[in-house]
Structure formats: structure tokens, C-alpha cells
């Protein structure tokens, strides 16, 4: 499996095995949590390295590709554990929007930073130490929008682009997956408002470099 771990299907299978072995208690807590807000499942990077070194390296190098796969794997494990749950009288629900969060990155200069990252670090997974100097108001952010094609009647979603300040572009053609190509350009929002869009809480935090860790005379930089 190690030689093929970069394959999406194989990687997702390995992620499910990791979550079942190392995070079963956390996923059980997700199932029985009654909070309606988006919930998080924290995974320890040291444990992931212990489980599969190559998978851990791919997550560090390509987080934009492999973190969403971890979310899908988390959803699959939730459904699997729910079927095995025999506790009666308890509310046990699969959390569709649960997000996997990575903690305890390896203590290496390329991953643990005291300086604000630059443009060369875009798309990489980093841990930054700094001082929070400002927190914004909690706002609502639309993560994706669901459309229904008027021609093939298929349903597809369009994700918000974080790099474009969470802008959701209007699709130019039908994006319904499948063997039959549909070139329709006519779409309507999903039938219900609940299905047509998904929103989460969003808050901006401004972090400044710690003066005590900078060279004498260096002006601390900040990042939002």
C-alpha cells in the first residue's frame, strides 16, 4: 500500500484505518454531540507518522488535497461506527460538516515558524507562534452552493474559493459527475434552502510576530 498511497482511493482507505485505530473515541464523541455547529476532530501528527510515514508526508506537502480526503474518511468512519452503536435512548447522529484538524506538527524549522510565512509557503501546512493582536466579529461564511441542472436533473456543488475571499463562482457548465457528458448551462439552486447552501461561523484573527524572538531592530510583521 505504501507505493500507491498517493492514489486518492488508497489514501482515503488508509485514512479510515488510521481514524478507526487512533481516533475512535473522538469520533464516538462526535456522534453523540448535540451541538449544531461545525465540529472538529483533532488528529495528532505524531500518531499519523507512526501509523504511515508516507501518508503523513503527503498531508504535510499537499494539505489542500489530502485534508478534504480526511474529512471524507471521517464521515465514512462515523457512518460505520453509528451502525455498530447499540446504546439505546441516546441521540447518535452523523456530523456531515465535521472537519479534521491537525495538531502537534513535527518540531522542524520548516514546519514550526516564529516568522510570518511568505508567498513561497502558500499551500503548505505550518505551525506559527505569535501574539493575537486583534479578533474580528464572528460572521457567517457560505462554504459551498448546490445547483440542480435543468437538463439532466443532476445535482452538483460549487465550493467557495478561499483565495478569492470566499467567493463562490457561478458555474459555466454542468458539473454533474458521470459517464454521460452534459453541456447544459442552465442551473437553478437546489430545491430547499437547507440543501442549496451550507454555512459555517467565520472569524478573522490577526497574529503578530513575537518581538522577543526577533533580531534587535526588526519590525514585527503581522498576518490575518
PDB file of C-alpha atoms in Angstrom, residues 44-212:
ATOM      1  CA  UNK A  44      -2.063  14.005  16.221  1.00  0.00           C
ATOM      2  CA  UNK A  45       0.596  14.279  13.511  1.00  0.00           C
ATOM      3  CA  UNK A  46       2.994  12.169  15.581  1.00  0.00           C
ATOM      4  CA  UNK A  47       0.468   9.330  15.618  1.00  0.00           C
ATOM      5  CA  UNK A  48      -0.066   9.650  11.868  1.00  0.00           C
ATOM      6  CA  UNK A  49       3.699   9.392  11.281  1.00  0.00           C
ATOM      7  CA  UNK A  50       3.738   6.302  13.476  1.00  0.00           C
ATOM      8  CA  UNK A  51       0.853   4.777  11.506  1.00  0.00           C
ATOM      9  CA  UNK A  52       2.009   5.600   7.969  1.00  0.00           C
ATOM     10  CA  UNK A  53       5.005   7.858   7.349  1.00  0.00           C
ATOM     11  CA  UNK A  54       4.282   8.356   3.644  1.00  0.00           C
ATOM     12  CA  UNK A  55       0.675   9.385   4.257  1.00  0.00           C
ATOM     13  CA  UNK A  56       1.824  11.892   6.873  1.00  0.00           C
ATOM     14  CA  UNK A  57       4.356  13.395   4.453  1.00  0.00           C
ATOM     15  CA  UNK A  58       1.726  13.741   1.727  1.00  0.00           C
ATOM     16  CA  UNK A  59      -0.578  15.532   4.164  1.00  0.00           C
ATOM     17  CA  UNK A  60       2.207  17.977   5.030  1.00  0.00           C
ATOM     18  CA  UNK A  61       3.154  18.605   1.396  1.00  0.00           C
ATOM     19  CA  UNK A  62      -0.340  18.660  -0.149  1.00  0.00           C
ATOM     20  CA  UNK A  63      -2.809  19.659   2.592  1.00  0.00           C
ATOM     21  CA  UNK A  64      -5.293  21.195   0.152  1.00  0.00           C
ATOM     22  CA  UNK A  65      -5.688  17.756  -1.480  1.00  0.00           C
ATOM     23  CA  UNK A  66      -5.434  15.388   1.478  1.00  0.00           C
ATOM     24  CA  UNK A  67      -7.249  17.305   4.244  1.00  0.00           C
ATOM     25  CA  UNK A  68     -10.571  17.114   2.324  1.00  0.00           C
ATOM     26  CA  UNK A  69      -9.939  13.374   1.923  1.00  0.00           C
ATOM     27  CA  UNK A  70      -9.549  13.124   5.690  1.00  0.00           C
ATOM     28  CA  UNK A  71     -12.938  14.834   6.075  1.00  0.00           C
ATOM     29  CA  UNK A  72     -14.491  12.242   3.743  1.00  0.00           C
ATOM     30  CA  UNK A  73     -12.789   9.425   5.659  1.00  0.00           C
ATOM     31  CA  UNK A  74     -14.094  10.871   8.936  1.00  0.00           C
ATOM     32  CA  UNK A  75     -17.625  10.859   7.518  1.00  0.00           C
ATOM     33  CA  UNK A  76     -17.255   7.221   6.416  1.00  0.00           C
ATOM     34  CA  UNK A  77     -15.988   6.130   9.832  1.00  0.00           C
ATOM     35  CA  UNK A  78     -18.830   7.999  11.551  1.00  0.00           C
ATOM     36  CA  UNK A  79     -21.372   6.080   9.476  1.00  0.00           C
ATOM     37  CA  UNK A  80     -19.604   2.805  10.162  1.00  0.00           C
ATOM     38  CA  UNK A  81     -19.461   3.353  13.926  1.00  0.00           C
ATOM     39  CA  UNK A  82     -23.063   4.516  14.020  1.00  0.00           C
ATOM     40  CA  UNK A  83     -24.178   1.167  12.602  1.00  0.00           C
ATOM     41  CA  UNK A  84     -22.258  -0.600  15.368  1.00  0.00           C
ATOM     42  CA  UNK A  85     -23.667   1.609  18.137  1.00  0.00           C
ATOM     43  CA  UNK A  86     -26.085  -0.270  20.371  1.00  0.00           C
ATOM     44  CA  UNK A  87     -26.672   2.405  23.032  1.00  0.00           C
ATOM     45  CA  UNK A  88     -30.413   2.946  23.385  1.00  0.00           C
ATOM     46  CA  UNK A  89     -32.087   6.216  24.286  1.00  0.00           C
ATOM     47  CA  UNK A  90     -29.190   8.340  23.027  1.00  0.00           C
ATOM     48  CA  UNK A  91     -29.068  10.782  20.173  1.00  0.00           C
ATOM     49  CA  UNK A  92     -26.467   9.461  17.734  1.00  0.00           C
ATOM     50  CA  UNK A  93     -26.166  11.459  14.504  1.00  0.00           C
ATOM     51  CA  UNK A  94     -23.546  11.631  11.784  1.00  0.00           C
ATOM     52  CA  UNK A  95     -21.991  15.104  11.605  1.00  0.00           C
ATOM     53  CA  UNK A  96     -21.786  15.821   7.881  1.00  0.00           C
ATOM     54  CA  UNK A  97     -19.739  19.010   8.349  1.00  0.00           C
ATOM     55  CA  UNK A  98     -17.165  17.663  10.823  1.00  0.00           C
ATOM     56  CA  UNK A  99     -13.685  18.965   9.996  1.00  0.00           C
ATOM     57  CA  UNK A 100     -10.400  17.162  10.647  1.00  0.00           C
ATOM     58  CA  UNK A 101      -7.812  19.412  12.343  1.00  0.00           C
ATOM     59  CA  UNK A 102      -4.103  18.606  12.514  1.00  0.00           C
ATOM     60  CA  UNK A 103      -2.197  19.103  15.773  1.00  0.00           C
ATOM     61  CA  UNK A 104       1.389  18.602  17.009  1.00  0.00           C
ATOM     62  CA  UNK A 105       3.352  19.125  13.809  1.00  0.00           C
ATOM     63  CA  UNK A 106       6.924  17.786  13.955  1.00  0.00           C
ATOM     64  CA  UNK A 107       9.397  20.134  15.640  1.00  0.00           C
ATOM     65  CA  UNK A 108      11.246  21.119  12.474  1.00  0.00           C
ATOM     66  CA  UNK A 109      12.181  24.655  11.281  1.00  0.00           C
ATOM     67  CA  UNK A 110      10.308  24.158   8.010  1.00  0.00           C
ATOM     68  CA  UNK A 111       7.071  23.409   9.893  1.00  0.00           C
ATOM     69  CA  UNK A 112       7.329  25.333  13.169  1.00  0.00           C
ATOM     70  CA  UNK A 113       7.664  29.076  12.482  1.00  0.00           C
ATOM     71  CA  UNK A 114       8.120  32.223  14.546  1.00  0.00           C
ATOM     72  CA  UNK A 115       8.087  34.446  11.432  1.00  0.00           C
ATOM     73  CA  UNK A 116       5.090  35.233   9.249  1.00  0.00           C
ATOM     74  CA  UNK A 117       5.073  32.895   6.216  1.00  0.00           C
ATOM     75  CA  UNK A 118       5.703  34.285   2.746  1.00  0.00           C
ATOM     76  CA  UNK A 119       4.279  33.649  -0.695  1.00  0.00           C
ATOM     77  CA  UNK A 120       6.546  30.610  -1.101  1.00  0.00           C
ATOM     78  CA  UNK A 121       4.638  28.923   1.745  1.00  0.00           C
ATOM     79  CA  UNK A 122       1.208  29.105   0.099  1.00  0.00           C
ATOM     80  CA  UNK A 123      -0.427  25.673   0.131  1.00  0.00           C
ATOM     81  CA  UNK A 124       1.813  24.258   2.852  1.00  0.00           C
ATOM     82  CA  UNK A 125       0.885  23.087   6.346  1.00  0.00           C
ATOM     83  CA  UNK A 126       2.665  25.174   9.001  1.00  0.00           C
ATOM     84  CA  UNK A 127       2.510  25.934  12.711  1.00  0.00           C
ATOM     85  CA  UNK A 128       3.025  29.596  13.619  1.00  0.00           C
ATOM     86  CA  UNK A 129       3.791  31.065  17.051  1.00  0.00           C
ATOM     87  CA  UNK A 130       2.748  34.663  17.583  1.00  0.00           C
ATOM     88  CA  UNK A 131       0.669  37.115  19.566  1.00  0.00           C
ATOM     89  CA  UNK A 132      -3.013  37.682  18.801  1.00  0.00           C
ATOM     90  CA  UNK A 133      -3.439  41.436  18.492  1.00  0.00           C
ATOM     91  CA  UNK A 134      -6.956  41.601  17.046  1.00  0.00           C
ATOM     92  CA  UNK A 135     -10.013  39.403  16.682  1.00  0.00           C
ATOM     93  CA  UNK A 136     -12.879  40.218  14.361  1.00  0.00           C
ATOM     94  CA  UNK A 137     -16.578  39.612  14.816  1.00  0.00           C
ATOM     95  CA  UNK A 138     -17.944  36.131  14.234  1.00  0.00           C
ATOM     96  CA  UNK A 139     -19.575  36.139  10.801  1.00  0.00           C
ATOM     97  CA  UNK A 140     -21.378  33.632   8.632  1.00  0.00           C
ATOM     98  CA  UNK A 141     -19.466  32.176   5.679  1.00  0.00           C
ATOM     99  CA  UNK A 142     -21.000  30.156   2.871  1.00  0.00           C
ATOM    100  CA  UNK A 143     -18.719  27.183   2.172  1.00  0.00           C
ATOM    101  CA  UNK A 144     -20.416  25.902  -0.975  1.00  0.00           C
ATOM    102  CA  UNK A 145     -23.552  26.271  -3.047  1.00  0.00           C
ATOM    103  CA  UNK A 146     -25.581  23.427  -4.537  1.00  0.00           C
ATOM    104  CA  UNK A 147     -27.170  23.658  -8.006  1.00  0.00           C
ATOM    105  CA  UNK A 148     -29.555  21.461  -9.963  1.00  0.00           C
ATOM    106  CA  UNK A 149     -29.130  21.094 -13.723  1.00  0.00           C
ATOM    107  CA  UNK A 150     -32.359  21.752 -15.635  1.00  0.00           C
ATOM    108  CA  UNK A 151     -31.327  19.381 -18.439  1.00  0.00           C
ATOM    109  CA  UNK A 152     -30.011  16.196 -16.793  1.00  0.00           C
ATOM    110  CA  UNK A 153     -31.653  16.884 -13.393  1.00  0.00           C
ATOM    111  CA  UNK A 154     -28.356  16.152 -11.705  1.00  0.00           C
ATOM    112  CA  UNK A 155     -27.130  17.957  -8.601  1.00  0.00           C
ATOM    113  CA  UNK A 156     -23.644  19.357  -8.066  1.00  0.00           C
ATOM    114  CA  UNK A 157     -21.934  21.755  -5.674  1.00  0.00           C
ATOM    115  CA  UNK A 158     -19.516  24.647  -6.168  1.00  0.00           C
ATOM    116  CA  UNK A 159     -17.055  25.354  -3.351  1.00  0.00           C
ATOM    117  CA  UNK A 160     -16.055  28.792  -2.136  1.00  0.00           C
ATOM    118  CA  UNK A 161     -12.581  29.957  -3.199  1.00  0.00           C
ATOM    119  CA  UNK A 162     -10.670  30.938  -0.066  1.00  0.00           C
ATOM    120  CA  UNK A 163      -8.020  32.749  -2.112  1.00  0.00           C
ATOM    121  CA  UNK A 164     -10.775  34.974  -3.540  1.00  0.00           C
ATOM    122  CA  UNK A 165     -12.166  35.943  -0.116  1.00  0.00           C
ATOM    123  CA  UNK A 166     -14.632  33.014  -0.083  1.00  0.00           C
ATOM    124  CA  UNK A 167     -16.202  33.998  -3.397  1.00  0.00           C
ATOM    125  CA  UNK A 168     -18.335  31.280  -4.993  1.00  0.00           C
ATOM    126  CA  UNK A 169     -18.024  31.484  -8.801  1.00  0.00           C
ATOM    127  CA  UNK A 170     -21.061  30.859 -10.955  1.00  0.00           C
ATOM    128  CA  UNK A 171     -20.635  27.569 -12.895  1.00  0.00           C
ATOM    129  CA  UNK A 172     -20.299  27.892 -16.651  1.00  0.00           C
ATOM    130  CA  UNK A 173     -21.478  24.358 -17.450  1.00  0.00           C
ATOM    131  CA  UNK A 174     -22.996  21.316 -15.777  1.00  0.00           C
ATOM    132  CA  UNK A 175     -20.568  19.689 -13.330  1.00  0.00           C
ATOM    133  CA  UNK A 176     -22.563  16.552 -12.546  1.00  0.00           C
ATOM    134  CA  UNK A 177     -20.110  13.609 -12.492  1.00  0.00           C
ATOM    135  CA  UNK A 178     -20.862  10.586 -14.645  1.00  0.00           C
ATOM    136  CA  UNK A 179     -20.163   8.914 -17.985  1.00  0.00           C
ATOM    137  CA  UNK A 180     -22.744  10.992 -19.866  1.00  0.00           C
ATOM    138  CA  UNK A 181     -21.414  14.460 -20.647  1.00  0.00           C
ATOM    139  CA  UNK A 182     -23.965  17.222 -20.109  1.00  0.00           C
ATOM    140  CA  UNK A 183     -23.126  20.566 -21.690  1.00  0.00           C
ATOM    141  CA  UNK A 184     -26.062  22.438 -20.197  1.00  0.00           C
ATOM    142  CA  UNK A 185     -25.523  25.982 -18.974  1.00  0.00           C
ATOM    143  CA  UNK A 186     -28.890  26.343 -17.229  1.00  0.00           C
ATOM    144  CA  UNK A 187     -28.929  25.772 -13.462  1.00  0.00           C
ATOM    145  CA  UNK A 188     -31.203  26.534 -10.547  1.00  0.00           C
ATOM    146  CA  UNK A 189     -30.490  26.379  -6.795  1.00  0.00           C
ATOM    147  CA  UNK A 190     -31.306  23.107  -5.044  1.00  0.00           C
ATOM    148  CA  UNK A 191     -34.956  22.610  -4.085  1.00  0.00           C
ATOM    149  CA  UNK A 192     -34.647  23.580  -0.422  1.00  0.00           C
ATOM    150  CA  UNK A 193     -32.694  26.434   1.131  1.00  0.00           C
ATOM    151  CA  UNK A 194     -31.070  23.933   3.517  1.00  0.00           C
ATOM    152  CA  UNK A 195     -29.716  21.867   0.606  1.00  0.00           C
ATOM    153  CA  UNK A 196     -28.783  24.777  -1.644  1.00  0.00           C
ATOM    154  CA  UNK A 197     -26.123  26.261   0.627  1.00  0.00           C
ATOM    155  CA  UNK A 198     -24.022  25.354   3.636  1.00  0.00           C
ATOM    156  CA  UNK A 199     -22.721  27.981   6.056  1.00  0.00           C
ATOM    157  CA  UNK A 200     -20.269  27.982   8.955  1.00  0.00           C
ATOM    158  CA  UNK A 201     -19.107  30.510  11.527  1.00  0.00           C
ATOM    159  CA  UNK A 202     -16.126  32.573  10.363  1.00  0.00           C
ATOM    160  CA  UNK A 203     -13.801  34.820  12.341  1.00  0.00           C
ATOM    161  CA  UNK A 204     -10.650  36.680  11.338  1.00  0.00           C
ATOM    162  CA  UNK A 205      -7.714  36.737  13.771  1.00  0.00           C
ATOM    163  CA  UNK A 206      -4.648  38.950  13.365  1.00  0.00           C
ATOM    164  CA  UNK A 207      -1.372  37.481  14.647  1.00  0.00           C
ATOM    165  CA  UNK A 208       1.860  39.423  15.112  1.00  0.00           C
ATOM    166  CA  UNK A 209       5.380  38.061  15.402  1.00  0.00           C
ATOM    167  CA  UNK A 210       6.689  37.987  18.971  1.00  0.00           C
ATOM    168  CA  UNK A 211       9.210  40.801  19.477  1.00  0.00           C
ATOM    169  CA  UNK A 212      11.284  38.734  21.904  1.00  0.00           C
TER     170      UNK A 212
END
